PDB file of C-alpha atoms in Angstrom:
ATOM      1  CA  UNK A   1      -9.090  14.035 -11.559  1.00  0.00           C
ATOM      2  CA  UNK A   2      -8.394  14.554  -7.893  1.00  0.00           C
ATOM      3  CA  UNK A   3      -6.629  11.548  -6.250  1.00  0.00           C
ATOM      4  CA  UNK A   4      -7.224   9.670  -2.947  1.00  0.00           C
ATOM      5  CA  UNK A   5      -7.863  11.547  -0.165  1.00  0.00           C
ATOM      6  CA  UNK A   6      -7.402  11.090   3.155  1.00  0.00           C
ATOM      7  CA  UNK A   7      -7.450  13.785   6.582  1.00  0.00           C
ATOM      8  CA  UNK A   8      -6.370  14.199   8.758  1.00  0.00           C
ATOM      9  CA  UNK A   9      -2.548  13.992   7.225  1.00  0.00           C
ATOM     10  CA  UNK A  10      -1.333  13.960  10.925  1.00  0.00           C
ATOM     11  CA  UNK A  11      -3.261  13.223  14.041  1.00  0.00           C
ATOM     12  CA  UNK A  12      -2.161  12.771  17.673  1.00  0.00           C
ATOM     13  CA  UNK A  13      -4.524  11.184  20.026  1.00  0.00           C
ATOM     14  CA  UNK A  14      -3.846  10.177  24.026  1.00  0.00           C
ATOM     15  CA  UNK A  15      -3.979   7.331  25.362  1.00  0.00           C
ATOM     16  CA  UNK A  16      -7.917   6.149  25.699  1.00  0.00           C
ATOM     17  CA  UNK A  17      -9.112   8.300  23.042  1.00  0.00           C
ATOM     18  CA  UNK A  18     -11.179   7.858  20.113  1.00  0.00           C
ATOM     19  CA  UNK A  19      -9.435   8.094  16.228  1.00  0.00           C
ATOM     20  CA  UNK A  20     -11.290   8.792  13.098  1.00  0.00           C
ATOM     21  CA  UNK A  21      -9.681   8.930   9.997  1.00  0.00           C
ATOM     22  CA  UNK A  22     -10.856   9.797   6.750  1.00  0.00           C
ATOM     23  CA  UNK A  23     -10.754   8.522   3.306  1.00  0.00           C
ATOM     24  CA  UNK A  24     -12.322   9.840  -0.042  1.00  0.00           C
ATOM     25  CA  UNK A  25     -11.596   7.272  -2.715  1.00  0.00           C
ATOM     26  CA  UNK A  26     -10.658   8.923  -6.248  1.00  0.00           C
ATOM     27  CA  UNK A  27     -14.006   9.822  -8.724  1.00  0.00           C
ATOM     28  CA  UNK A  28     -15.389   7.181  -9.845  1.00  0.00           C
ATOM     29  CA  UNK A  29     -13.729   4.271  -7.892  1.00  0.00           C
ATOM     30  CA  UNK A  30     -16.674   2.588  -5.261  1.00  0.00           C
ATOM     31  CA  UNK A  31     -14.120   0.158  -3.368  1.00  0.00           C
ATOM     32  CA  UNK A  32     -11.942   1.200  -0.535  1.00  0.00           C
ATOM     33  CA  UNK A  33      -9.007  -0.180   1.281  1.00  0.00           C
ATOM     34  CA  UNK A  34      -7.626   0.372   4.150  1.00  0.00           C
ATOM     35  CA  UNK A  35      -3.556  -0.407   4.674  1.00  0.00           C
ATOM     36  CA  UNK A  36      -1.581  -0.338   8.410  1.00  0.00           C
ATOM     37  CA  UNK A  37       1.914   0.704   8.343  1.00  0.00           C
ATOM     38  CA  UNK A  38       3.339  -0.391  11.761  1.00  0.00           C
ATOM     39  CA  UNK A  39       7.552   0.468  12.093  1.00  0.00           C
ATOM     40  CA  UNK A  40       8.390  -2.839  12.258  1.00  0.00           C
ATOM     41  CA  UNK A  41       5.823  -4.847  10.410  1.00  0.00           C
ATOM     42  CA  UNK A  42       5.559  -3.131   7.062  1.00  0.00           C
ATOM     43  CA  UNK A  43       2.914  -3.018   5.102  1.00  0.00           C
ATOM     44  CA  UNK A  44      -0.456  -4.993   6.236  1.00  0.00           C
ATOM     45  CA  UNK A  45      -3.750  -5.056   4.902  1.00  0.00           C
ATOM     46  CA  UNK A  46      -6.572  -4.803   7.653  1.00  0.00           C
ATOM     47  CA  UNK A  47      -9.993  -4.194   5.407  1.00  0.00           C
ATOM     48  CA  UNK A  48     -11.830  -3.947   1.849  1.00  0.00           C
ATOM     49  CA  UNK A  49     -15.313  -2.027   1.731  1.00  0.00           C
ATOM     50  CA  UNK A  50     -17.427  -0.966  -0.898  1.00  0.00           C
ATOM     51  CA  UNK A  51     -20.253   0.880  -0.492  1.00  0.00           C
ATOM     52  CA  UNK A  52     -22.350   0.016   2.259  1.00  0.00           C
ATOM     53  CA  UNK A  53     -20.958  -3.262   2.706  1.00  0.00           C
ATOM     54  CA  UNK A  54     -17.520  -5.083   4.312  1.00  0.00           C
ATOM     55  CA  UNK A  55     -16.130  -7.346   2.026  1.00  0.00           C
ATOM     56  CA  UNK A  56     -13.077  -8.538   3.735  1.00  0.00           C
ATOM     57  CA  UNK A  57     -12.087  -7.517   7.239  1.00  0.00           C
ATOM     58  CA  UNK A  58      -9.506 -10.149   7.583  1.00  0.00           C
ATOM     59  CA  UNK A  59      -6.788  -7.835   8.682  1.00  0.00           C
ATOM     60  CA  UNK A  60      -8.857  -5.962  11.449  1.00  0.00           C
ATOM     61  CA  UNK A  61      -7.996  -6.261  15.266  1.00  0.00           C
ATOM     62  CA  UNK A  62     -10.471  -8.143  16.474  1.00  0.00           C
ATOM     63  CA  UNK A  63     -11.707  -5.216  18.925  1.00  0.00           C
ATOM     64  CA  UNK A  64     -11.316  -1.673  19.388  1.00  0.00           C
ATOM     65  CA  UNK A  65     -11.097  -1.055  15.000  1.00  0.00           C
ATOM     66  CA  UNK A  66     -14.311  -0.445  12.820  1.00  0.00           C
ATOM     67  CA  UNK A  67     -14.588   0.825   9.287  1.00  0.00           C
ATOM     68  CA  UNK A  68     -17.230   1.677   7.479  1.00  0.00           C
ATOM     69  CA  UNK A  69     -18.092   3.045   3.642  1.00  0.00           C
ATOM     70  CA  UNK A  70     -21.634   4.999   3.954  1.00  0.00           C
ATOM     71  CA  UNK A  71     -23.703   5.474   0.605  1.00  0.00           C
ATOM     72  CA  UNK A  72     -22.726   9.069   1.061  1.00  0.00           C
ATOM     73  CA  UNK A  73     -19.712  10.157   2.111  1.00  0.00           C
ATOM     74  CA  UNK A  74     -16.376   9.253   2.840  1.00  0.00           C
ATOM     75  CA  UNK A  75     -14.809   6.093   4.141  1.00  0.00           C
ATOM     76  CA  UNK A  76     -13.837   6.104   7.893  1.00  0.00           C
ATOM     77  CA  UNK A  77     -11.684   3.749   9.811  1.00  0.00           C
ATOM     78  CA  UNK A  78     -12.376   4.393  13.452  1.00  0.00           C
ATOM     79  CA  UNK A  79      -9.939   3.319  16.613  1.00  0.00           C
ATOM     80  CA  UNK A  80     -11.385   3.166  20.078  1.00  0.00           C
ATOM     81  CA  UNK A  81      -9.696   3.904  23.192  1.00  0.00           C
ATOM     82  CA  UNK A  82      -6.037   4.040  21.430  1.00  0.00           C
ATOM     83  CA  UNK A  83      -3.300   2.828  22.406  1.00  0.00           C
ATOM     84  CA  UNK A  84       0.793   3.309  21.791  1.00  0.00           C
ATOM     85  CA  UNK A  85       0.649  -0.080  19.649  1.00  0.00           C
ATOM     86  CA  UNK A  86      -1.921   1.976  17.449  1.00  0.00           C
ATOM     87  CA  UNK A  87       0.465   4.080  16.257  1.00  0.00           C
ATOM     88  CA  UNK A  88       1.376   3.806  12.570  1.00  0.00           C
ATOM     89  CA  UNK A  89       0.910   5.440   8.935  1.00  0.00           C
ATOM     90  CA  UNK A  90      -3.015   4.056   7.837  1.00  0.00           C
ATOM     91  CA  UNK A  91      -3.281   4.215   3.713  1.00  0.00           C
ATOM     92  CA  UNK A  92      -6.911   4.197   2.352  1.00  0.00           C
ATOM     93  CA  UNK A  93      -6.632   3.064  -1.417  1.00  0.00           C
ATOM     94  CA  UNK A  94      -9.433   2.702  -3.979  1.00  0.00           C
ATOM     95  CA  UNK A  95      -9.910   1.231  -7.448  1.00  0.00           C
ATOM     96  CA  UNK A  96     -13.327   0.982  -9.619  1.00  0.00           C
ATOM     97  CA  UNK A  97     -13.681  -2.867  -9.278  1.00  0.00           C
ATOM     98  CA  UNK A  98     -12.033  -4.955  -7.725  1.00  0.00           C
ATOM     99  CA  UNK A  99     -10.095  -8.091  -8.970  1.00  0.00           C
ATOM    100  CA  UNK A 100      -7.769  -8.689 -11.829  1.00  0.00           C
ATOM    101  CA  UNK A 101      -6.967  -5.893 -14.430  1.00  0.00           C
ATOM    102  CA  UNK A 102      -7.807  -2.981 -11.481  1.00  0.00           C
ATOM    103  CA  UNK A 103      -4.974  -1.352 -10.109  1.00  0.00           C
ATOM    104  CA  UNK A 104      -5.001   0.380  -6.431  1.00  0.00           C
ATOM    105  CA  UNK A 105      -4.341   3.829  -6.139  1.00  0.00           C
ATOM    106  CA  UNK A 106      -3.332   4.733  -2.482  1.00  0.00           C
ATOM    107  CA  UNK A 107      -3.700   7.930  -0.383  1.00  0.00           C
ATOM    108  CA  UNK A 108      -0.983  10.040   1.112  1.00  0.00           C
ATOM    109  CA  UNK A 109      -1.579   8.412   4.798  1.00  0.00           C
ATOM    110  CA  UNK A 110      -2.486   9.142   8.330  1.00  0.00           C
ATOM    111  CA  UNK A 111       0.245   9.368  10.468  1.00  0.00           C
ATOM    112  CA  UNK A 112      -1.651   8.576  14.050  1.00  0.00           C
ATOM    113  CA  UNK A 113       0.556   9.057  17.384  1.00  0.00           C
ATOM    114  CA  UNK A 114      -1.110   8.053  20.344  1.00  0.00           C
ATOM    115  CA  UNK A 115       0.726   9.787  23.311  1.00  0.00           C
TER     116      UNK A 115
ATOM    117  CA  UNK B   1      -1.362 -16.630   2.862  1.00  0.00           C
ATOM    118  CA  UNK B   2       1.057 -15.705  -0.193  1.00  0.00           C
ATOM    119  CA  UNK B   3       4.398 -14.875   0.603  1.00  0.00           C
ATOM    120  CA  UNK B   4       6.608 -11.943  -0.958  1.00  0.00           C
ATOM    121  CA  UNK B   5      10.133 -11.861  -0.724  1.00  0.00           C
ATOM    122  CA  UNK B   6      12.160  -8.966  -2.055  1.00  0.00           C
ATOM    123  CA  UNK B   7      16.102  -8.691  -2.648  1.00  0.00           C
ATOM    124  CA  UNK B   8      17.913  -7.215  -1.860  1.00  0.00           C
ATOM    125  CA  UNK B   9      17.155  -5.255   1.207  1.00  0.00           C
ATOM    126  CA  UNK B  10      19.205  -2.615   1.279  1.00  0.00           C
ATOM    127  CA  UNK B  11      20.898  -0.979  -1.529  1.00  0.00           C
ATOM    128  CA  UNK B  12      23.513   1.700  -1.870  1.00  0.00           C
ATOM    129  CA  UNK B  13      24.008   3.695  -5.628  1.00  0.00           C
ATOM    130  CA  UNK B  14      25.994   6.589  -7.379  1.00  0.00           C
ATOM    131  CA  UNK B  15      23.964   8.892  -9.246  1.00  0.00           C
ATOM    132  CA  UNK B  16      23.911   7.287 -12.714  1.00  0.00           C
ATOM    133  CA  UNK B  17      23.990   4.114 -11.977  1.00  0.00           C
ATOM    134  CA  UNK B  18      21.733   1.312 -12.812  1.00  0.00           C
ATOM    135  CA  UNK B  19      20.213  -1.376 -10.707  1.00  0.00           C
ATOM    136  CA  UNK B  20      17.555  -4.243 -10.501  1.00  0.00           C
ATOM    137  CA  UNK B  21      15.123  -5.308  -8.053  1.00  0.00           C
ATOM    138  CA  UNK B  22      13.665  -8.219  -7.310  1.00  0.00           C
ATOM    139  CA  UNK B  23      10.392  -9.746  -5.945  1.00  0.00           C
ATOM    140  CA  UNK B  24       9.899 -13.379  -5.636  1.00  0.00           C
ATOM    141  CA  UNK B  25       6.305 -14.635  -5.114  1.00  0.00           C
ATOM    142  CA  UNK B  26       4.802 -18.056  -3.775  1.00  0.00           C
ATOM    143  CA  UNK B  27       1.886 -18.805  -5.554  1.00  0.00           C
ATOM    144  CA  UNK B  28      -0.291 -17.398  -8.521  1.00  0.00           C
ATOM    145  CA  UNK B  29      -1.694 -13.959  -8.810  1.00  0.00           C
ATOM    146  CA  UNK B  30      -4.327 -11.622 -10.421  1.00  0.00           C
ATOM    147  CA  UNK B  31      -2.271  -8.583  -9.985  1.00  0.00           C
ATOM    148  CA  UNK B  32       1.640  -7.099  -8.971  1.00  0.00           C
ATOM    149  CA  UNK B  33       1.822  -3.855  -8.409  1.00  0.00           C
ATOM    150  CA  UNK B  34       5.313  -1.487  -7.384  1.00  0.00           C
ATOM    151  CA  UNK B  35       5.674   1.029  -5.567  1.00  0.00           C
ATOM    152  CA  UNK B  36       7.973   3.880  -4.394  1.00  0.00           C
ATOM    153  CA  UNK B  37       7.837   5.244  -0.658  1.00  0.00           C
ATOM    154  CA  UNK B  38       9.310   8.831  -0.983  1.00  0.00           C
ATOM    155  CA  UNK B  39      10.939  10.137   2.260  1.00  0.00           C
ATOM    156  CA  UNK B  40       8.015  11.989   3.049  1.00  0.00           C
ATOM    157  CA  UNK B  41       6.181   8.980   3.446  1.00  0.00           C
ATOM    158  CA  UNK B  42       3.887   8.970   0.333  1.00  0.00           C
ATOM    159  CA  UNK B  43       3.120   5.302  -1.504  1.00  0.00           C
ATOM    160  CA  UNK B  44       3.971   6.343  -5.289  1.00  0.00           C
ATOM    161  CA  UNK B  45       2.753   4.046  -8.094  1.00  0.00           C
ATOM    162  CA  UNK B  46       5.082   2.368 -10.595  1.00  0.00           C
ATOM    163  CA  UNK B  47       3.753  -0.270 -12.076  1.00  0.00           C
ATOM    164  CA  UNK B  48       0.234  -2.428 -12.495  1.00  0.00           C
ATOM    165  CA  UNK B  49       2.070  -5.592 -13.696  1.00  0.00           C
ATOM    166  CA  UNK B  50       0.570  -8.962 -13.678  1.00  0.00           C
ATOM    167  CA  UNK B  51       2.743 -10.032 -16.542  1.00  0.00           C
ATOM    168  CA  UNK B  52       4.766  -8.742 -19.215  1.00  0.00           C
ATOM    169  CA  UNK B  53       7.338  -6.087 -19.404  1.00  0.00           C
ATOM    170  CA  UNK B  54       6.601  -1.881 -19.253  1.00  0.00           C
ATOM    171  CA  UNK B  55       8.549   0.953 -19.193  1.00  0.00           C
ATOM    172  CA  UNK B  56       8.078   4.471 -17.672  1.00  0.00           C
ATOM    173  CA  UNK B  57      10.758   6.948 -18.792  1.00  0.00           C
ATOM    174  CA  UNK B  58      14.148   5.638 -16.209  1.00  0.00           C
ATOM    175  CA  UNK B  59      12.152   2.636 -15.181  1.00  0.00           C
ATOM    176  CA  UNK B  60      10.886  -0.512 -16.771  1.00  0.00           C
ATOM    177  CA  UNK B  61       9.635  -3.442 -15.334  1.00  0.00           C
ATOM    178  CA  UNK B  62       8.791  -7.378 -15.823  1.00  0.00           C
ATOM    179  CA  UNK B  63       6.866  -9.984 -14.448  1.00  0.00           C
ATOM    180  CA  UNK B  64       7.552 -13.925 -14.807  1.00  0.00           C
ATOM    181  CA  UNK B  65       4.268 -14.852 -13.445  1.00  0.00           C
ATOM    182  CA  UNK B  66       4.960 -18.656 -14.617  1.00  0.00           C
ATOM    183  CA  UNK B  67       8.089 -18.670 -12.640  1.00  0.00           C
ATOM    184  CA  UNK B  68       7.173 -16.535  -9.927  1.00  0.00           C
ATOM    185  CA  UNK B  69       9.171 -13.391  -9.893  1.00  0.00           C
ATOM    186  CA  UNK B  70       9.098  -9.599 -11.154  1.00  0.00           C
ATOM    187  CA  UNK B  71      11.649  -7.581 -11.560  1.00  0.00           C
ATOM    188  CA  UNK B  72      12.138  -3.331 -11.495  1.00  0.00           C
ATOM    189  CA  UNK B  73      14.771  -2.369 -13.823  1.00  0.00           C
ATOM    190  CA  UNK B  74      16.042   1.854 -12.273  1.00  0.00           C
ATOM    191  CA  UNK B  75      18.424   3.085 -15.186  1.00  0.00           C
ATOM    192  CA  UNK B  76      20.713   6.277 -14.667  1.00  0.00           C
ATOM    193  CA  UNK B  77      19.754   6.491 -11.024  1.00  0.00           C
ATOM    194  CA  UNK B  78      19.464  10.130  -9.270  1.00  0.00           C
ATOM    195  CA  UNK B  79      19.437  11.392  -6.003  1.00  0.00           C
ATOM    196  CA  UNK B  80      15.261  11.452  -6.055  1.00  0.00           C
ATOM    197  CA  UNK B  81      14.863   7.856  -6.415  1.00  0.00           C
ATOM    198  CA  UNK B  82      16.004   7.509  -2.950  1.00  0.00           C
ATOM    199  CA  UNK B  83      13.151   6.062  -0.675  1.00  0.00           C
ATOM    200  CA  UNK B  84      11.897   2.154  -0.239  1.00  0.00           C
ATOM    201  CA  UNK B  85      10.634   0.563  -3.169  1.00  0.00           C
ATOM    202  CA  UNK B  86       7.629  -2.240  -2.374  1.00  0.00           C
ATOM    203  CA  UNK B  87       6.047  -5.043  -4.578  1.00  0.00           C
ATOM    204  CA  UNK B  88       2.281  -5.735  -3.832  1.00  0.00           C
ATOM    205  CA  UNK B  89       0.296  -8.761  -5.018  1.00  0.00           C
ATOM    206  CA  UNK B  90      -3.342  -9.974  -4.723  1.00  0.00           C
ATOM    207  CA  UNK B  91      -3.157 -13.709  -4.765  1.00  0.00           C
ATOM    208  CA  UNK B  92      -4.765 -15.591  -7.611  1.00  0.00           C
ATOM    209  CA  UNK B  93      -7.669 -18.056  -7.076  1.00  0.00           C
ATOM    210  CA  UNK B  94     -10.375 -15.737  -6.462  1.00  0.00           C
ATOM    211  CA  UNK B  95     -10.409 -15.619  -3.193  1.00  0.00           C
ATOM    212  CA  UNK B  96      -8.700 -12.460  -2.571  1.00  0.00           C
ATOM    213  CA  UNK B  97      -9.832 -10.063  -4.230  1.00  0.00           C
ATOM    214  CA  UNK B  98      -8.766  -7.035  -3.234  1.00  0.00           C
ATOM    215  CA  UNK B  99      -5.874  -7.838  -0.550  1.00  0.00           C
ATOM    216  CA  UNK B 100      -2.856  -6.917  -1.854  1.00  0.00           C
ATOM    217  CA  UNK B 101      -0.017  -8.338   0.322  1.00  0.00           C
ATOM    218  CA  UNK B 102       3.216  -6.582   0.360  1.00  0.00           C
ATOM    219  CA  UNK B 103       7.033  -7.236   0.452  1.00  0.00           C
ATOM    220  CA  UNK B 104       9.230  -5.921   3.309  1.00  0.00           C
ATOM    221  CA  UNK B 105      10.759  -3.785   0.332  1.00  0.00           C
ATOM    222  CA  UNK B 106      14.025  -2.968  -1.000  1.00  0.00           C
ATOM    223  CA  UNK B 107      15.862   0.811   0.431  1.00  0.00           C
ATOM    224  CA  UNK B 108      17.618   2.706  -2.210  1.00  0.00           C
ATOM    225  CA  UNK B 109      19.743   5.422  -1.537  1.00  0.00           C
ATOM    226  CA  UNK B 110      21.451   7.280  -4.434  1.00  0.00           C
ATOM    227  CA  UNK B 111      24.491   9.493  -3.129  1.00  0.00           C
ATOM    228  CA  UNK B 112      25.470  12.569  -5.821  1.00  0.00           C
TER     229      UNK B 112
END
């Protein structure tokens, strides 16, 4: 049984360009979430999907940062005109429910540099 | 939003020696997970550990969720446990499903 996946593993993005990045949650598992790993901030949840639908997006930046989880498909967060600030380590992580007794399983990361 | 506090922050080891982590917590929760940041960068899972005590070969771990705390036991320590070790919960209550909010973690390094 494959685990998460997420690509690109490394992406580097100017300043003022678009970043997608990718996450396929392990078989089975039908909610996603996505993790920000800023140097000096640690670990910081930014959004739970499942499919189709947001469920939380209380960690988003208000603007510029969109995710979605199509019906087909995998997750994508997407960054709009990037910025230094943006760069960081993003973890996608999926369980099969969510809630008590469901444990998250996390990707190996995007490591986005915006130059 | 709950707090996590883990202790200590840094920690320095001999291979073969033992240690203990801690993670203190400030309210009630549905689930605690650990995990280990290798130096590549990779979130490892430990432990799903809302309560009770489990053990994984070298590891074991246990969770006081009356009082608030867990704790990850590393016996006979080696070089490859080296990397930042995090504690994750989702807060109880129901209205967090699915957040998990982590600690600022603990870094291990294990000289030979």
């Amino acid at each position: 049984n494959a685990g998460v996946m997420q690509n690109p593993r490394h992406l580097v993005r100017r300043r003022g360009q678009e970043a997608r990045l990718r996450c396929s949650p392990m078989k089975g598992h039908s909610h996603v979430y996505w993790y920000r790993q800023l140097p000096e901030e640690g670990l910081k949840f930014m959004v739970y999907l499942q499919k189709e639908n947001i469920i939380d997006e209380s960690g988003m930046p208000k603007e510029r940062f969109s995710a979605e989880f199509p019906k087909e498909g995998p997750s994508i967060l997407r960054i709009q005109q990037v910025v230094r600030g943006d760069s960081a380590a993003y973890f996608c992580a999926s369980s099969p429910l969510a809630g008590p007794s469901y444990e998250q399983y996390f990707g190996p990361g995007t490591r986005l540099t915006v130059t | 939003g709950i707090q996590v506090e883990q202790s200590p922050p840094d920690l320095i080891l001999q291979e073969g020696a033992n240690s203990t982590l801690r993670c203190n917590f400030s309210d009630s929760v549905n689930n605690l997970q650990w995990f280990h940041q290798n130096p590549w960068g990779q979130l490892i899972n430990l432990f799903y550990i809302p309560s009770g005590t489990k053990q994984n070969g070298r590891l074991s771990a246990t969770t006081v969720a009356t009082e608030r705390y867990s704790l990850l036991y590393i016996s006979s320590s080696q070089t490859t446990d080296s990397g930042v070790y995090f504690c994750a919960v989702e807060r109880g209550g129901g209205t967090s499903y699915g957040k998990l909010t982590f600690g600022q973690g603990t870094i291990l390094t294990v000289h030979p």
